[in-house]
mmCIF file of C-alpha atoms in Angstrom:
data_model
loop_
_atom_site.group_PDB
_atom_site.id
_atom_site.type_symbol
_atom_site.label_atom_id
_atom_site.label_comp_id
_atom_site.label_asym_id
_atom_site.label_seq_id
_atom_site.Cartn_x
_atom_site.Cartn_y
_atom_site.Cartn_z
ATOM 1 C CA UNK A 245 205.473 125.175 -162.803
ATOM 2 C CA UNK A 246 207.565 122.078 -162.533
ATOM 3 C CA UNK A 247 210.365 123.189 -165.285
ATOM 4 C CA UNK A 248 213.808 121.439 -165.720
ATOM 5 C CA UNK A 249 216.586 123.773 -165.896
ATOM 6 C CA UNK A 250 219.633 122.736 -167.860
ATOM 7 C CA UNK A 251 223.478 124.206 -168.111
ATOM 8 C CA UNK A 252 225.765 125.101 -169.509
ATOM 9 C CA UNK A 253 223.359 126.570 -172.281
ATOM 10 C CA UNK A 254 226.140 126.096 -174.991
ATOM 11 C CA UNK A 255 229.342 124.100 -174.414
ATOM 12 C CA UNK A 256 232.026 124.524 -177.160
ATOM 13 C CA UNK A 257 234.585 121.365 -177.193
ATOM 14 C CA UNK A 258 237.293 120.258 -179.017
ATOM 15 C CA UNK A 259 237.261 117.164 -180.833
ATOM 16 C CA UNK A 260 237.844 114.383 -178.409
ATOM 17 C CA UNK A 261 237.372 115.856 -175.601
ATOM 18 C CA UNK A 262 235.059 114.955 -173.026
ATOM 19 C CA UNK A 263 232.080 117.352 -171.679
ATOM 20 C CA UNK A 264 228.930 116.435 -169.633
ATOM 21 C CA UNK A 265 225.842 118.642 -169.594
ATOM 22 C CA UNK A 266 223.262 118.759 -166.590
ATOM 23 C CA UNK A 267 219.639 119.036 -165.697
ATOM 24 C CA UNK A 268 218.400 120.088 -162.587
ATOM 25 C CA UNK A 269 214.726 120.492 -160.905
ATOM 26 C CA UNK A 270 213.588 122.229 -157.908
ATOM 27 C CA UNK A 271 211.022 118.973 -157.459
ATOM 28 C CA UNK A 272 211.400 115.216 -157.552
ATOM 29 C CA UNK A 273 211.120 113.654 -161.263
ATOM 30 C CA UNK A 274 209.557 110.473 -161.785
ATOM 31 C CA UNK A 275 211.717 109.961 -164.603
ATOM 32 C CA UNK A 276 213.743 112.427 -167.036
ATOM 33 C CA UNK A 277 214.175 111.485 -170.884
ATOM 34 C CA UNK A 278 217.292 112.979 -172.888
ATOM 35 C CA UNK A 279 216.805 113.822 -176.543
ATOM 36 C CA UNK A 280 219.023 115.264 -179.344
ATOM 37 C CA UNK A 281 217.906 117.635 -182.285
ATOM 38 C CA UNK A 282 221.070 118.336 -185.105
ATOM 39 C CA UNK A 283 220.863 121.567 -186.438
ATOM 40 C CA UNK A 284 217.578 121.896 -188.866
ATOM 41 C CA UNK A 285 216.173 119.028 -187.317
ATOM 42 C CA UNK A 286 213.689 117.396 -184.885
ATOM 43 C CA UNK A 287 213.824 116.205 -181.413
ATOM 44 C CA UNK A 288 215.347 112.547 -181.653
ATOM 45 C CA UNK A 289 214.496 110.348 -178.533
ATOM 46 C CA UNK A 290 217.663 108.936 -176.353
ATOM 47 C CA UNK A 291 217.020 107.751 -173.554
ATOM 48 C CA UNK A 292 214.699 107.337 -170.448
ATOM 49 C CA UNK A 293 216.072 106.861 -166.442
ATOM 50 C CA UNK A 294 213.205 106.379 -163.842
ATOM 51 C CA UNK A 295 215.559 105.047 -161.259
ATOM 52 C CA UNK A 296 217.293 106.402 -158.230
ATOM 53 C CA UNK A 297 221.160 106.499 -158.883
ATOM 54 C CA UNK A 298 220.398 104.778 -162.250
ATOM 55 C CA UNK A 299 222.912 104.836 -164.767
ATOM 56 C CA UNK A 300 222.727 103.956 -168.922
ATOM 57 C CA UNK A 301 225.133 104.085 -171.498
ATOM 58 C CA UNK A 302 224.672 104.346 -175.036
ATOM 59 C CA UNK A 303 228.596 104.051 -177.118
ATOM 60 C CA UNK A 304 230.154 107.356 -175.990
ATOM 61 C CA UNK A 305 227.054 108.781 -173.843
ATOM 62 C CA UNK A 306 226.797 107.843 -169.960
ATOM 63 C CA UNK A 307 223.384 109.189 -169.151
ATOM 64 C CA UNK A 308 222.774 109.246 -165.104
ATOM 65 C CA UNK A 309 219.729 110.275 -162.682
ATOM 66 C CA UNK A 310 220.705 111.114 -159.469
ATOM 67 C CA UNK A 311 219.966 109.178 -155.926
ATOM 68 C CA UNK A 312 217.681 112.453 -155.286
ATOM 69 C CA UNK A 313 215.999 111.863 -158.728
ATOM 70 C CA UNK A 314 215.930 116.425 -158.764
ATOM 71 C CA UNK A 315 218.965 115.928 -161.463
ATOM 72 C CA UNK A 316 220.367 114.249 -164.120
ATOM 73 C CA UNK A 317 223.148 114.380 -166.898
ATOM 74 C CA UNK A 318 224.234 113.458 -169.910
ATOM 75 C CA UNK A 319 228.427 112.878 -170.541
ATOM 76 C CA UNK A 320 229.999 112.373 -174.027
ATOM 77 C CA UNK A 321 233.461 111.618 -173.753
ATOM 78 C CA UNK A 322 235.646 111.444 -176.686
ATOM 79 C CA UNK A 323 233.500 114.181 -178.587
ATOM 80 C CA UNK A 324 232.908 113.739 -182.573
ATOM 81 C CA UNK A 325 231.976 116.088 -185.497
ATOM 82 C CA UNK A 326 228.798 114.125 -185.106
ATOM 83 C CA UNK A 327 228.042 115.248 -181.726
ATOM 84 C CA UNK A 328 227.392 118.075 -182.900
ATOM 85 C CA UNK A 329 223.468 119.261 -181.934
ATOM 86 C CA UNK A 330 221.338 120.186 -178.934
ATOM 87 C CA UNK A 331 220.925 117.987 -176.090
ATOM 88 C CA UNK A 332 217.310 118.885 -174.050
ATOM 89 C CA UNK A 333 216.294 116.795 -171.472
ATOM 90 C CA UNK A 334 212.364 116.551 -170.372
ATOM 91 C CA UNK A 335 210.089 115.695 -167.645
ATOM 92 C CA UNK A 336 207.174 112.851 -168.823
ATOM 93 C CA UNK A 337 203.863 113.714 -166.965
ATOM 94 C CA UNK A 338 202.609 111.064 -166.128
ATOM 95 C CA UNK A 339 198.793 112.221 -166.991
ATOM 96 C CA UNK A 340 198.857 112.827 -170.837
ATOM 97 C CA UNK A 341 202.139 112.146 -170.943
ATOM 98 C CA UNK A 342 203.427 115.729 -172.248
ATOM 99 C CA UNK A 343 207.274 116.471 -172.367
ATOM 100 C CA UNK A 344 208.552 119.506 -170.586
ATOM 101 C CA UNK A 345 211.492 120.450 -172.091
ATOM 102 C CA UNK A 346 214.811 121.886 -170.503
ATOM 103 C CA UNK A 347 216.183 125.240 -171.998
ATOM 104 C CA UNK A 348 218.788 122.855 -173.845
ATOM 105 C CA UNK A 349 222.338 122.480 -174.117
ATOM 106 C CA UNK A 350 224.026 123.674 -177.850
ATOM 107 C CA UNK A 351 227.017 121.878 -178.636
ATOM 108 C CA UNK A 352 229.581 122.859 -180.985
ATOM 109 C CA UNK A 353 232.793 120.867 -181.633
ATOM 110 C CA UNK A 354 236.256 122.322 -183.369
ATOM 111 C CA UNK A 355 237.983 119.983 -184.933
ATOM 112 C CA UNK Z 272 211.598 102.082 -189.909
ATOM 113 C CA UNK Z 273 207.728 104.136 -189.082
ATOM 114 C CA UNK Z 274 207.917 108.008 -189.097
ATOM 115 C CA UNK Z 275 206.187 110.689 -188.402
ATOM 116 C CA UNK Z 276 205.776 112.924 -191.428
ATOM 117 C CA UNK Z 277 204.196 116.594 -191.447
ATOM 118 C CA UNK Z 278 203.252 118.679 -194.527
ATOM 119 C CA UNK Z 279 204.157 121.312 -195.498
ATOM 120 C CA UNK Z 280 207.744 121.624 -194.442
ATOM 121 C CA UNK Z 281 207.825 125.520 -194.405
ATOM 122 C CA UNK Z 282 204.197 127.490 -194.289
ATOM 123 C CA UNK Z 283 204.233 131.349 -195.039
ATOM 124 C CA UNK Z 284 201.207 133.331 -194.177
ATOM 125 C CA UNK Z 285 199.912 137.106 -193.434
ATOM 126 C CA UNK Z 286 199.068 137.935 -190.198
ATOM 127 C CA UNK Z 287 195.075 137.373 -189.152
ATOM 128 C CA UNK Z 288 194.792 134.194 -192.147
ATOM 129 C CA UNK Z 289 194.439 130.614 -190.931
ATOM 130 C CA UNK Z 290 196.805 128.061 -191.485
ATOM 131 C CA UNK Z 291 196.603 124.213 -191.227
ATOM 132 C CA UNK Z 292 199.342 122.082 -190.321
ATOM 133 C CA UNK Z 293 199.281 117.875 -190.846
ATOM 134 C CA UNK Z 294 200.634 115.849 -189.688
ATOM 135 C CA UNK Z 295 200.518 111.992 -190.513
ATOM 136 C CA UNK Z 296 201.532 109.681 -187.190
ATOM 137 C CA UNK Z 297 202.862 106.461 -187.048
ATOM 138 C CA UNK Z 298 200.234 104.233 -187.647
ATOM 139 C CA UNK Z 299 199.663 102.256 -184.862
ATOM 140 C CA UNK Z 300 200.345 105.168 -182.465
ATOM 141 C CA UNK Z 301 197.783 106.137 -180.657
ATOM 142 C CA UNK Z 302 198.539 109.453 -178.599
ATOM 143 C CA UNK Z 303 199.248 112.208 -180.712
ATOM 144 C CA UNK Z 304 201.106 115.615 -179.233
ATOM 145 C CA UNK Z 305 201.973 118.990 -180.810
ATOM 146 C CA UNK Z 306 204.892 121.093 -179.931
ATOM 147 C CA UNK Z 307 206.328 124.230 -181.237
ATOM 148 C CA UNK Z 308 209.626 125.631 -181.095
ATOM 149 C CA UNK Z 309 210.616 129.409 -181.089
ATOM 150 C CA UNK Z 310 213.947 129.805 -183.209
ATOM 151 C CA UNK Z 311 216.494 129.493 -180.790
ATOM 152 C CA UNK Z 312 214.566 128.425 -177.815
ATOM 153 C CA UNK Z 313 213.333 125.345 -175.834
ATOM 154 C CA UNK Z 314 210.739 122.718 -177.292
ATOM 155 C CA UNK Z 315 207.294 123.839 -175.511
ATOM 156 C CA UNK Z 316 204.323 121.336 -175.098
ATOM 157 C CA UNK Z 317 200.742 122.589 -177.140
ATOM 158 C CA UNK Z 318 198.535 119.864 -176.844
ATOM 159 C CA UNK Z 319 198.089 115.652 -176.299
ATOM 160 C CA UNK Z 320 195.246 114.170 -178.008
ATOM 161 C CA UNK Z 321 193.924 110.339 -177.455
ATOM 162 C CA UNK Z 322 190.705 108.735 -178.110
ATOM 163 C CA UNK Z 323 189.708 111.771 -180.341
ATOM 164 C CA UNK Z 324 189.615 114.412 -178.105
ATOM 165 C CA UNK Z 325 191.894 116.330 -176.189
ATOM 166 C CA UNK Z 326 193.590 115.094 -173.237
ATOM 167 C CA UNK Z 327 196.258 117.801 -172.229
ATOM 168 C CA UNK Z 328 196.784 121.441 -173.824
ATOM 169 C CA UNK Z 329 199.294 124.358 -172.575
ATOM 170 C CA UNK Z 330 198.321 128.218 -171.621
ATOM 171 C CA UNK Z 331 200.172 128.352 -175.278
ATOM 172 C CA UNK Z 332 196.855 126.610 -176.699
ATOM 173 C CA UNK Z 333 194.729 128.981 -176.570
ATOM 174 C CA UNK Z 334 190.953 129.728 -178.677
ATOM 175 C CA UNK Z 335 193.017 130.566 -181.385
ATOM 176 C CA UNK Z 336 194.242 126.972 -181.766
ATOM 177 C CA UNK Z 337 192.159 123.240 -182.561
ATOM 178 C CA UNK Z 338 193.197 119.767 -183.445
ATOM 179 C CA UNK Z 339 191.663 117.134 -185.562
ATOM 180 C CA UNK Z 340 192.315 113.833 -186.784
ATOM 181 C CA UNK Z 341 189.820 114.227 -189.440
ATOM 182 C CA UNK Z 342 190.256 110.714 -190.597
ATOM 183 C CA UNK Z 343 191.864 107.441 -189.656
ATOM 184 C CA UNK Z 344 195.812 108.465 -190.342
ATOM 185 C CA UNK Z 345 195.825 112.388 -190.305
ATOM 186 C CA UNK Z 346 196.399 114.917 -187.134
ATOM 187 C CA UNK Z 347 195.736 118.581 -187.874
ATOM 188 C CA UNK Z 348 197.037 121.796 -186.143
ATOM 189 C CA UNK Z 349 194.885 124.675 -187.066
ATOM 190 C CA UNK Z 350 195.900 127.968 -186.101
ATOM 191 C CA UNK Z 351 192.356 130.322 -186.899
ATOM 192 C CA UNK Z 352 194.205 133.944 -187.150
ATOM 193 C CA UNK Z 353 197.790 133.829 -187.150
ATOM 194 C CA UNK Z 354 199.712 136.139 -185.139
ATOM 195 C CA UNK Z 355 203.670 137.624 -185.825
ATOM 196 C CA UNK Z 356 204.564 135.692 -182.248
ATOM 197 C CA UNK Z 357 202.546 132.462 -183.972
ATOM 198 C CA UNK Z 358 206.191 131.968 -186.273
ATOM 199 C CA UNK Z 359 207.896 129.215 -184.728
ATOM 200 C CA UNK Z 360 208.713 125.465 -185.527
ATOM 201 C CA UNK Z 361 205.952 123.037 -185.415
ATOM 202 C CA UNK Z 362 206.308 119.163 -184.459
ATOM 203 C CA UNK Z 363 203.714 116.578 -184.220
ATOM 204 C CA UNK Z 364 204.707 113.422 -182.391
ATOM 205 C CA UNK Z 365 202.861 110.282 -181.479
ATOM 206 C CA UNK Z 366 203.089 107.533 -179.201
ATOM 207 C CA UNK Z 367 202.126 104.279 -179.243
ATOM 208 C CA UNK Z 368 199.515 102.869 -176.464
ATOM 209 C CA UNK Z 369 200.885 101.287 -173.515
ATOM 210 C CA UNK Z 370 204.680 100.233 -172.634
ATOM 211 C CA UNK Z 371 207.054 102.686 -173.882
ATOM 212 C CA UNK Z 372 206.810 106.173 -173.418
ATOM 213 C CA UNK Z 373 208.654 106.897 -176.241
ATOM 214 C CA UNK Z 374 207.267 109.929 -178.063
ATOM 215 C CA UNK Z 375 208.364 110.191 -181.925
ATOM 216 C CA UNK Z 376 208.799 113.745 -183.633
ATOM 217 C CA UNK Z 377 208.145 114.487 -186.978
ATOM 218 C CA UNK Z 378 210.423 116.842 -188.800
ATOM 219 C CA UNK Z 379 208.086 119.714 -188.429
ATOM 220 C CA UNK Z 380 206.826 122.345 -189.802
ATOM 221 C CA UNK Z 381 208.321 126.203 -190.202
ATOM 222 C CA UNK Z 382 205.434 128.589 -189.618
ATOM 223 C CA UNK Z 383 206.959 132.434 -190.458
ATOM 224 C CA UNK Z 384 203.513 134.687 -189.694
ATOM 225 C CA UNK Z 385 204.467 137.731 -191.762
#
């Protein structure tokens, strides 16, 4: 199937550091969406990139999709307490529109 | 701000009973999705539902499962005889039609199949 794969699977940073995560397919994406689920919680939307090379920033997070659109990542620089979480991305089908989920990316931050 | 919201927050069953799991979407969304999630593991795709039926479902979504919006505002996850490998995180999330693709997750449900 067309899965995402995503690494490191947990990253442990200290507070204000910087650390970027990555998600990779064997396949071209038509787009890849980042979200964020805090421990106990539920997925929380960040961000879409359907562009070649495209690049979005939200505060702290630089979100890019690569020129070959098979990758993408997410970098936090600065890292907070509130960082804390983990970071999937996922594939949109474009029929239906269901989310394929990477294996994720559990980050932990020492203060 | 909208949200989805799914009842109950934690469901505890026997194996082999049947469980239901709402879910009430935003209310002018449109497509409606579950997902579960094993503890520990990835976010997996169930089902999409639009127009009252089912677009989309997974290999996950088997005869044991159905969906239902039995009414204009709820979604329903109905699980007929619950297995052990059934315990897992539920989510419901809906969409709104057209323009973003934006999917929005409720907090979900905890399903422990004892």
């Amino acid at each position: 199937g067309q899965q995402v794969m995503q690494i490191p699977q947990y990253q442990h940073v200290q507070e204000g550091e910087d650390f970027t995560t990555y998600c990779n397919s064997s396949t071209t994406l038509s787009n890849i969406q980042w979200y964020k689920q805090r421990p106990g919680g539920h997925p929380v939307f960040l961000i879409q990139l359907v562009k070649s090379g495209e690049v979005k920033k939200q505060k702290r997070l630089t979100f890019q999709f690569g020129e070959a659109k098979k990758n993408s990542s997410l970098h936090i620089t600065a890292t907070q307490t509130t960082d804390v979480g983990t970071y999937f991305c996922a594939r949109l089908a474009a029929a239906g529109n269901k989310l394929t989920f990477g294996g994720g990316t559990r980050v932990l931050v020492k203060p | 701000e909208p949200e989805v919201t799914q009842t109950p927050s934690h469901q505890v069953t026997q194996m082999g009973q049947e469980v239901i799991l709402r879910c009430v979407p935003i209310s002018n969304h449109l497509y409606f999705y579950w997902y579960r999630q094993i503890l520990g593991q990835k976010v997996e795709f169930l089902v999409s539902f639009y127009n009252n039926e089912i677009s989309e479902k997974s290999e996950i979504f088997d005869d044991q499962f159905s969906v239902e919006r039995p009414d204009g505002s709820n979604f329903t996850l109905k699980i007929r005889s619950t297995k052990l490998e059934d315990s897992a995180m539920y989510f419901c999330a809906s969409r709104i039609a057209g323009g973003t693709d934006t999917q929005y997750f409720g907090p979900g449900t905890r399903l422990t199949v004892l």
